[in-house]
Amino acid sequence: MIDSSYFQDTFSALVKALYYERGRGAYFRATMVGRDYIDRMEIKGNTSEKVIENCVKFLVEKDIVEKAAYKKDESDTFFTFEIKGCIHLPVEARLKEQGVPAFVCPPINIILHKIRQLIGLAVEIADISVNQEEGTCVVRVVIFKQQ
Amino acid sequence: MMDDVLGLMKTRRSIRRFKQKDVPDELLEKIMEAGRWAPSGDNGQAWRFIVVRDPATKEALGKIATEGSGRRFTAEYFTGRLDERFEGLKDEQKKAKAFQKLRSGVVSSFLADAPVIIVVCAYLDVWDVPYDVAMATQNMQLMAHSLGLGTCVVVAPVCDIVDDHKTMELLKVPHGYKVALPLAVGYPDESPGPRPRWALEDIVFYEEFGKRRGR
């Protein structure tokens, strides 16, 4: 069996290296992480809600996340995702120990990429917060009404 | 000469409004010649320059910049970060207007209106890409200023890697190179004042970080 801590150590080291190169700007350099993987899969949907539902279903099936849910604010564009049991949590734990803020979320990148690709809407990650004790992440994103 | 150089640095401004007057090739060549003489790690000279004058290309760059800025500022608006940035501004009407401008992304649209955009690209197979191109760009900005021209670095079309790819495709930048930053160039049609600067005593340490003189 492959020792997953090897991947967690190497992935977190790469993320840390990126952060030390670009500082807060690293956020915007990591928005494609996860995209190649999902592009090899068959994900469909003709509304952003349907794309989110299908992506989450896929991520759960693949054991990438345990579950994910979201709510929208009154603007109908500002989404708050809560992700539980993400496979990347051990990476984030390592980064936190080293004082590196959370700025890469492959599951959300996957969802936003598919929305952009399938629906043509503009998307943007607003912020990411990780709660290691509860094993959850909260990721806030903007899904615009237009391109 | 020392005072001249410092004076040039102190009077340079980021110019976002340009006269609709073309910039002669010989001046652009002087600007790029200044870039060419920048220092670089291992003398790698990673910089490459694309001179863009075509209105359609400038418009496309401006569109990518506008969309990117608009997305980022909208996200900052929702998280409250914009409010933090503008906490000193008490006039709610002015604040709302500023937010609207930022969220629409038009703050970066001026890129399309610059008479010339010099897109600074970088060859990737060298050791110090970001530092090399930044030093070249600074040389170029100072040279432009000395020639009576204004410049502004506009990172909006390349800030997010997704936009970066669109920009590379637009400019047909091949693999092995990247777009580092577009530099808007033209005759200034505004005279902005200096932006605040930290005092030297706040940013200079001696022998180790945080250690100030005489302590």
CSV table of C-alpha atoms in Angstrom, one decimal:
chain,number,residue,atom,x,y,z
A,1,MET,CA,0.0,0.0,0.0
A,2,ILE,CA,1.2,3.5,-0.9
A,3,ASP,CA,2.1,5.6,2.1
A,4,SER,CA,-0.2,8.7,1.6
A,5,SER,CA,1.9,10.8,3.9
A,6,TYR,CA,4.5,10.9,1.2
A,7,PHE,CA,2.1,12.7,-1.2
A,8,GLN,CA,0.9,14.9,1.6
A,9,ASP,CA,4.4,15.9,2.5
A,10,THR,CA,5.4,16.6,-1.1
A,11,PHE,CA,2.2,18.4,-2.1
A,12,SER,CA,2.4,20.6,1.0
A,13,ALA,CA,6.1,21.4,0.2
A,14,LEU,CA,5.1,22.5,-3.3
A,15,VAL,CA,2.3,24.6,-2.0
A,16,LYS,CA,4.6,26.2,0.5
A,17,ALA,CA,7.2,26.9,-2.2
A,18,LEU,CA,4.6,28.6,-4.3
A,19,TYR,CA,3.5,30.7,-1.4
A,20,TYR,CA,7.0,31.8,-0.6
A,21,GLU,CA,7.4,32.8,-4.3
A,22,ARG,CA,4.2,34.7,-4.7
A,23,GLY,CA,2.8,35.5,-1.3
A,24,ARG,CA,-0.9,36.3,-1.4
A,25,GLY,CA,-0.7,36.3,-5.1
A,26,ALA,CA,-0.2,32.5,-5.0
A,27,TYR,CA,-3.9,32.3,-4.5
A,28,PHE,CA,-4.5,33.2,-8.1
A,29,ARG,CA,-1.8,31.0,-9.5
A,30,ALA,CA,-3.4,27.8,-8.1
A,31,THR,CA,-6.9,28.1,-9.5
A,32,MET,CA,-6.2,25.4,-12.1
A,33,VAL,CA,-5.1,22.8,-9.6
A,34,GLY,CA,-7.4,19.8,-10.1
A,35,ARG,CA,-8.6,20.8,-13.5
A,36,ASP,CA,-6.7,18.2,-15.5
A,37,TYR,CA,-8.1,15.5,-13.4
A,38,ILE,CA,-11.7,16.5,-13.8
A,39,ASP,CA,-11.3,17.1,-17.5
A,40,ARG,CA,-10.7,13.4,-17.9
A,41,MET,CA,-14.0,12.6,-16.3
A,42,GLU,CA,-17.5,12.9,-17.6
A,43,ILE,CA,-19.3,15.7,-15.7
A,44,LYS,CA,-22.5,17.3,-17.1
A,45,GLY,CA,-24.9,20.0,-16.1
A,46,ASN,CA,-26.7,23.0,-17.7
A,47,THR,CA,-27.1,25.1,-14.6
A,48,SER,CA,-24.6,26.0,-12.0
A,49,GLU,CA,-26.7,24.2,-9.3
A,50,LYS,CA,-26.7,21.0,-11.5
A,51,VAL,CA,-22.9,21.2,-12.1
A,52,ILE,CA,-22.3,21.7,-8.4
A,53,GLU,CA,-24.5,18.7,-7.6
A,54,ASN,CA,-22.8,16.5,-10.2
A,55,CYS,CA,-19.3,17.5,-9.2
A,56,VAL,CA,-20.0,16.9,-5.5
A,57,LYS,CA,-21.5,13.5,-6.3
A,58,PHE,CA,-18.4,12.7,-8.2
A,59,LEU,CA,-16.0,14.0,-5.5
A,60,VAL,CA,-17.8,11.9,-2.9
A,61,GLU,CA,-17.8,8.8,-5.1
A,62,LYS,CA,-14.0,9.1,-5.6
A,63,ASP,CA,-13.5,9.6,-1.8
A,64,ILE,CA,-12.0,13.0,-2.4
A,65,VAL,CA,-14.5,14.6,0.0
A,66,GLU,CA,-16.8,13.0,2.5
A,67,LYS,CA,-19.6,15.5,1.8
A,68,ALA,CA,-20.0,19.1,0.6
A,69,ALA,CA,-23.0,21.5,0.9
A,70,TYR,CA,-23.5,25.1,0.0
A,71,LYS,CA,-25.8,28.0,0.6
A,72,LYS,CA,-26.2,31.3,-1.3
A,73,ASP,CA,-26.7,34.8,0.0
A,74,GLU,CA,-29.5,37.2,-1.1
A,75,SER,CA,-27.4,38.4,-4.0
A,76,ASP,CA,-27.7,34.8,-5.4
A,77,THR,CA,-24.0,35.0,-6.5
A,78,PHE,CA,-22.1,34.6,-3.2
A,79,PHE,CA,-21.8,31.0,-2.3
A,80,THR,CA,-20.5,29.5,0.9
A,81,PHE,CA,-19.4,25.9,0.6
A,82,GLU,CA,-18.8,23.7,3.6
A,83,ILE,CA,-16.7,20.6,2.8
A,84,LYS,CA,-16.2,17.8,5.2
A,85,GLY,CA,-13.6,15.1,5.2
A,86,CYS,CA,-11.5,16.4,2.3
A,87,ILE,CA,-8.6,14.3,1.2
A,88,HIS,CA,-6.4,17.5,1.3
A,89,LEU,CA,-7.0,18.2,5.0
A,90,PRO,CA,-3.7,16.6,6.0
A,91,VAL,CA,-1.9,18.8,3.5
A,92,GLU,CA,-3.6,21.9,5.0
A,93,ALA,CA,-2.6,20.7,8.5
A,94,ARG,CA,1.1,20.6,7.5
A,95,LEU,CA,0.8,24.0,5.9
A,96,LYS,CA,-0.8,25.5,9.0
A,97,GLU,CA,2.0,24.2,11.1
A,98,GLN,CA,4.4,26.1,8.9
A,99,GLY,CA,2.4,29.3,8.9
A,100,VAL,CA,1.2,29.0,5.4
A,101,PRO,CA,-2.5,30.1,4.9
A,102,ALA,CA,-4.9,27.9,3.0
A,103,PHE,CA,-5.1,29.1,-0.6
A,104,VAL,CA,-5.5,26.0,-2.7
A,105,CYS,CA,-8.7,24.1,-2.8
A,106,PRO,CA,-8.7,21.5,-5.6
A,107,PRO,CA,-12.4,20.4,-5.0
A,108,ILE,CA,-13.7,23.9,-5.4
A,109,ASN,CA,-11.3,24.5,-8.3
A,110,ILE,CA,-12.9,21.5,-9.9
A,111,ILE,CA,-16.5,22.8,-9.4
A,112,LEU,CA,-15.7,26.3,-10.5
A,113,HIS,CA,-13.8,25.1,-13.6
A,114,LYS,CA,-16.8,23.0,-14.7
A,115,ILE,CA,-19.2,25.9,-14.2
A,116,ARG,CA,-16.9,28.1,-16.3
A,117,GLN,CA,-16.5,25.4,-18.9
A,118,LEU,CA,-20.1,24.1,-19.1
A,119,ILE,CA,-22.2,27.2,-18.3
A,120,GLY,CA,-19.7,29.9,-19.3
A,121,LEU,CA,-20.1,31.9,-16.1
A,122,ALA,CA,-17.3,33.9,-14.5
A,123,VAL,CA,-16.2,32.5,-11.1
A,124,GLU,CA,-13.9,33.5,-8.3
A,125,ILE,CA,-12.8,32.0,-5.0
A,126,ALA,CA,-13.2,34.7,-2.3
A,127,ASP,CA,-11.5,32.9,0.7
A,128,ILE,CA,-10.8,29.6,2.2
A,129,SER,CA,-10.8,28.7,5.9
A,130,VAL,CA,-9.9,25.3,7.4
A,131,ASN,CA,-11.1,23.9,10.7
A,132,GLN,CA,-8.8,20.9,11.4
A,133,GLU,CA,-10.5,20.0,14.7
A,134,GLU,CA,-13.8,19.5,12.9
A,135,GLY,CA,-12.4,18.3,9.7
A,136,THR,CA,-14.1,20.9,7.6
A,137,CYS,CA,-13.3,23.7,5.2
A,138,VAL,CA,-15.4,26.7,4.4
A,139,VAL,CA,-14.8,28.1,1.0
A,140,ARG,CA,-16.6,31.2,-0.1
A,141,VAL,CA,-16.9,31.8,-3.9
A,142,VAL,CA,-18.6,34.2,-6.3
A,143,ILE,CA,-20.5,32.7,-9.2
A,144,PHE,CA,-21.4,35.5,-11.4
A,145,LYS,CA,-24.6,35.8,-13.5
A,146,GLN,CA,-22.6,36.4,-16.6
A,147,GLN,CA,-19.3,35.7,-18.3
B,1,MET,CA,23.9,62.5,-11.2
B,2,MET,CA,23.0,60.7,-8.0
B,3,ASP,CA,20.3,63.3,-7.3
B,4,ASP,CA,19.1,63.1,-10.9
B,5,VAL,CA,18.5,59.3,-10.6
B,6,LEU,CA,16.8,59.6,-7.3
B,7,GLY,CA,14.7,62.5,-8.6
B,8,LEU,CA,13.7,60.5,-11.5
B,9,MET,CA,12.6,57.6,-9.2
B,10,LYS,CA,10.7,59.9,-6.9
B,11,THR,CA,8.8,61.7,-9.7
B,12,ARG,CA,7.8,58.6,-11.6
B,13,ARG,CA,4.1,57.9,-11.3
B,14,SER,CA,1.8,55.1,-12.5
B,15,ILE,CA,-0.1,56.7,-15.3
B,16,ARG,CA,-3.6,55.4,-16.2
B,17,ARG,CA,-4.8,58.2,-18.5
B,18,PHE,CA,-2.9,58.9,-21.7
B,19,LYS,CA,-3.1,61.4,-24.5
B,20,GLN,CA,-4.3,59.8,-27.7
B,21,LYS,CA,-1.0,60.5,-29.4
B,22,ASP,CA,1.3,57.8,-30.8
B,23,VAL,CA,4.6,57.0,-29.2
B,24,PRO,CA,7.4,57.1,-31.8
B,25,ASP,CA,9.3,53.9,-32.4
B,26,GLU,CA,12.6,55.5,-31.5
B,27,LEU,CA,11.3,56.3,-28.0
B,28,LEU,CA,10.0,52.8,-27.6
B,29,GLU,CA,13.3,51.4,-28.6
B,30,LYS,CA,15.1,53.5,-26.0
B,31,ILE,CA,12.7,52.1,-23.4
B,32,MET,CA,13.4,48.6,-24.4
B,33,GLU,CA,17.1,49.3,-24.7
B,34,ALA,CA,16.9,50.3,-21.0
B,35,GLY,CA,15.2,47.0,-20.2
B,36,ARG,CA,17.8,45.1,-22.1
B,37,TRP,CA,20.5,46.5,-19.9
B,38,ALA,CA,18.9,45.4,-16.6
B,39,PRO,CA,20.8,43.0,-14.5
B,40,SER,CA,19.8,39.3,-14.5
B,41,GLY,CA,20.8,36.2,-12.7
B,42,ASP,CA,23.5,34.3,-14.5
B,43,ASN,CA,23.1,37.0,-17.2
B,44,GLY,CA,20.1,34.9,-18.3
B,45,GLN,CA,18.3,38.0,-19.9
B,46,ALA,CA,15.0,36.2,-19.7
B,47,TRP,CA,13.0,39.2,-21.0
B,48,ARG,CA,11.3,39.4,-24.3
B,49,PHE,CA,9.1,42.3,-25.4
B,50,ILE,CA,6.0,42.3,-27.5
B,51,VAL,CA,5.0,45.8,-28.7
B,52,VAL,CA,1.3,46.0,-29.1
B,53,ARG,CA,-0.4,48.8,-31.0
B,54,ASP,CA,-3.2,46.9,-32.7
B,55,PRO,CA,-6.5,48.3,-31.4
B,56,ALA,CA,-8.2,44.8,-31.4
B,57,THR,CA,-5.4,43.2,-29.4
B,58,LYS,CA,-5.3,46.1,-27.0
B,59,GLU,CA,-9.1,45.8,-26.6
B,60,ALA,CA,-8.8,42.1,-26.0
B,61,LEU,CA,-6.1,42.7,-23.3
B,62,GLY,CA,-8.3,45.4,-21.7
B,63,LYS,CA,-11.2,43.0,-21.6
B,64,ILE,CA,-9.2,40.3,-19.9
B,65,ALA,CA,-7.9,42.9,-17.5
B,66,THR,CA,-11.3,44.3,-16.7
B,67,GLU,CA,-12.9,40.9,-16.1
B,68,GLY,CA,-10.1,39.8,-13.9
B,69,SER,CA,-10.1,42.9,-11.8
B,70,GLY,CA,-13.9,42.9,-11.6
B,71,ARG,CA,-13.9,39.3,-10.3
B,72,ARG,CA,-11.2,39.8,-7.7
B,73,PHE,CA,-12.7,43.1,-6.3
B,74,THR,CA,-16.2,41.6,-6.2
B,75,ALA,CA,-14.8,38.7,-4.2
B,76,GLU,CA,-13.1,41.2,-1.9
B,77,TYR,CA,-16.4,43.1,-1.6
B,78,PHE,CA,-18.3,40.0,-0.4
B,79,THR,CA,-15.7,39.0,2.1
B,80,GLY,CA,-15.5,42.6,3.6
B,81,ARG,CA,-11.9,43.1,2.6
B,82,LEU,CA,-12.8,46.1,0.4
B,83,ASP,CA,-14.4,47.7,3.4
B,84,GLU,CA,-11.2,47.2,5.4
B,85,ARG,CA,-9.2,48.8,2.6
B,86,PHE,CA,-11.5,51.8,2.5
B,87,GLU,CA,-12.1,52.1,6.3
B,88,GLY,CA,-10.6,55.6,6.2
B,89,LEU,CA,-13.2,56.8,3.7
B,90,LYS,CA,-16.2,57.9,5.7
B,91,ASP,CA,-18.3,59.4,2.9
B,92,GLU,CA,-20.6,56.5,2.1
B,93,GLN,CA,-21.6,57.8,-1.3
B,94,LYS,CA,-18.0,58.1,-2.4
B,95,LYS,CA,-17.3,54.7,-1.0
B,96,ALA,CA,-20.2,53.1,-2.9
B,97,LYS,CA,-18.9,54.8,-6.1
B,98,ALA,CA,-15.4,53.5,-5.5
B,99,PHE,CA,-16.7,50.0,-4.8
B,100,GLN,CA,-18.8,50.1,-8.0
B,101,LYS,CA,-15.8,51.1,-10.0
B,102,LEU,CA,-13.7,48.4,-8.6
B,103,ARG,CA,-16.3,45.7,-8.9
B,104,SER,CA,-17.0,46.5,-12.5
B,105,GLY,CA,-13.3,46.1,-13.2
B,106,VAL,CA,-13.1,49.3,-15.2
B,107,VAL,CA,-10.2,50.3,-12.9
B,108,SER,CA,-8.1,48.2,-15.3
B,109,SER,CA,-9.9,49.0,-18.6
B,110,PHE,CA,-7.5,51.9,-19.3
B,111,LEU,CA,-5.0,49.3,-20.6
B,112,ALA,CA,-7.0,49.2,-23.9
B,113,ASP,CA,-6.7,52.9,-24.2
B,114,ALA,CA,-2.9,53.1,-23.9
B,115,PRO,CA,-1.3,54.1,-27.2
B,116,VAL,CA,1.2,51.3,-26.8
B,117,ILE,CA,1.4,48.2,-24.6
B,118,ILE,CA,4.8,46.6,-24.1
B,119,VAL,CA,4.1,43.1,-23.0
B,120,VAL,CA,7.1,41.9,-21.0
B,121,CYS,CA,7.5,38.2,-21.5
B,122,ALA,CA,10.0,35.8,-20.0
B,123,TYR,CA,12.0,32.9,-21.1
B,124,LEU,CA,11.5,30.2,-18.4
B,125,ASP,CA,14.7,28.2,-18.6
B,126,VAL,CA,16.6,30.6,-16.5
B,127,TRP,CA,17.0,30.8,-12.7
B,128,ASP,CA,15.5,34.0,-11.7
B,129,VAL,CA,12.6,34.8,-13.9
B,130,PRO,CA,10.5,37.1,-11.7
B,131,TYR,CA,13.4,39.2,-10.5
B,132,ASP,CA,15.0,39.6,-13.9
B,133,VAL,CA,11.8,40.8,-15.6
B,134,ALA,CA,11.0,43.1,-12.7
B,135,MET,CA,14.4,44.7,-12.9
B,136,ALA,CA,14.0,45.2,-16.6
B,137,THR,CA,10.6,46.7,-16.2
B,138,GLN,CA,11.8,49.1,-13.6
B,139,ASN,CA,14.5,50.3,-16.0
B,140,MET,CA,11.9,50.7,-18.7
B,141,GLN,CA,9.6,52.7,-16.5
B,142,LEU,CA,12.4,55.1,-15.5
B,143,MET,CA,13.6,55.5,-19.1
B,144,ALA,CA,10.0,56.2,-20.2
B,145,HIS,CA,9.6,58.8,-17.5
B,146,SER,CA,12.9,60.5,-18.5
B,147,LEU,CA,11.5,60.8,-22.0
B,148,GLY,CA,8.4,62.4,-20.8
B,149,LEU,CA,6.3,59.3,-21.2
B,150,GLY,CA,4.0,57.7,-18.6
B,151,THR,CA,3.8,54.0,-17.8
B,152,CYS,CA,1.7,51.6,-15.7
B,153,VAL,CA,2.3,48.0,-15.0
B,154,VAL,CA,-1.1,46.2,-15.3
B,155,VAL,CA,-1.0,42.7,-13.9
B,156,ALA,CA,-4.8,42.2,-14.2
B,157,PRO,CA,-4.6,40.1,-17.5
B,158,VAL,CA,-2.0,37.7,-16.0
B,159,CYS,CA,-2.8,37.7,-12.3
B,160,ASP,CA,-5.0,34.7,-12.3
B,161,ILE,CA,-3.5,31.7,-14.1
B,162,VAL,CA,-6.7,31.2,-16.1
B,163,ASP,CA,-6.5,34.8,-17.5
B,164,ASP,CA,-2.8,34.3,-17.9
B,165,HIS,CA,-3.5,31.4,-20.4
B,166,LYS,CA,-6.0,33.6,-22.3
B,167,THR,CA,-3.4,36.3,-22.6
B,168,MET,CA,-0.7,33.9,-23.8
B,169,GLU,CA,-3.1,32.5,-26.4
B,170,LEU,CA,-4.0,36.0,-27.6
B,171,LEU,CA,-0.4,37.0,-28.0
B,172,LYS,CA,0.7,33.5,-29.3
B,173,VAL,CA,3.3,33.2,-26.6
B,174,PRO,CA,4.8,29.7,-27.0
B,175,HIS,CA,5.5,27.1,-24.3
B,176,GLY,CA,8.7,27.8,-22.5
B,177,TYR,CA,7.8,31.4,-22.1
B,178,LYS,CA,5.4,33.3,-20.0
B,179,VAL,CA,3.8,36.7,-20.0
B,180,ALA,CA,5.2,38.5,-17.0
B,181,LEU,CA,3.4,41.8,-17.2
B,182,PRO,CA,1.9,44.2,-19.6
B,183,LEU,CA,3.3,47.8,-19.4
B,184,ALA,CA,1.0,50.6,-20.7
B,185,VAL,CA,3.0,53.3,-22.3
B,186,GLY,CA,1.9,56.8,-23.6
B,187,TYR,CA,2.0,60.5,-23.0
B,188,PRO,CA,0.5,61.3,-19.6
B,189,ASP,CA,-2.9,63.0,-19.6
B,190,GLU,CA,-2.9,63.3,-15.8
B,191,SER,CA,-0.5,64.3,-13.1
B,192,PRO,CA,-1.1,62.2,-10.0
B,193,GLY,CA,0.6,63.1,-6.8
B,194,PRO,CA,3.0,60.8,-5.0
B,195,ARG,CA,1.6,57.8,-3.2
B,196,PRO,CA,2.5,57.4,0.5
B,197,ARG,CA,5.7,55.6,1.3
B,198,TRP,CA,6.9,54.0,4.5
B,199,ALA,CA,9.7,56.0,6.2
B,200,LEU,CA,13.1,54.4,6.0
B,201,GLU,CA,13.2,54.0,9.8
B,202,ASP,CA,10.2,51.7,9.5
B,203,ILE,CA,11.6,49.4,6.9
B,204,VAL,CA,15.4,49.3,7.6
B,205,PHE,CA,16.9,46.9,10.0
B,206,TYR,CA,20.5,46.3,11.0
B,207,GLU,CA,22.2,42.9,11.1
B,208,GLU,CA,19.0,41.0,11.6
B,209,PHE,CA,15.3,41.4,10.9
B,210,GLY,CA,13.5,43.7,13.3
B,211,LYS,CA,16.7,45.2,14.8
B,212,ARG,CA,16.8,48.9,14.5
B,213,ARG,CA,19.8,51.2,14.8
B,214,GLY,CA,20.8,52.1,18.3
B,215,ARG,CA,18.7,49.5,20.1
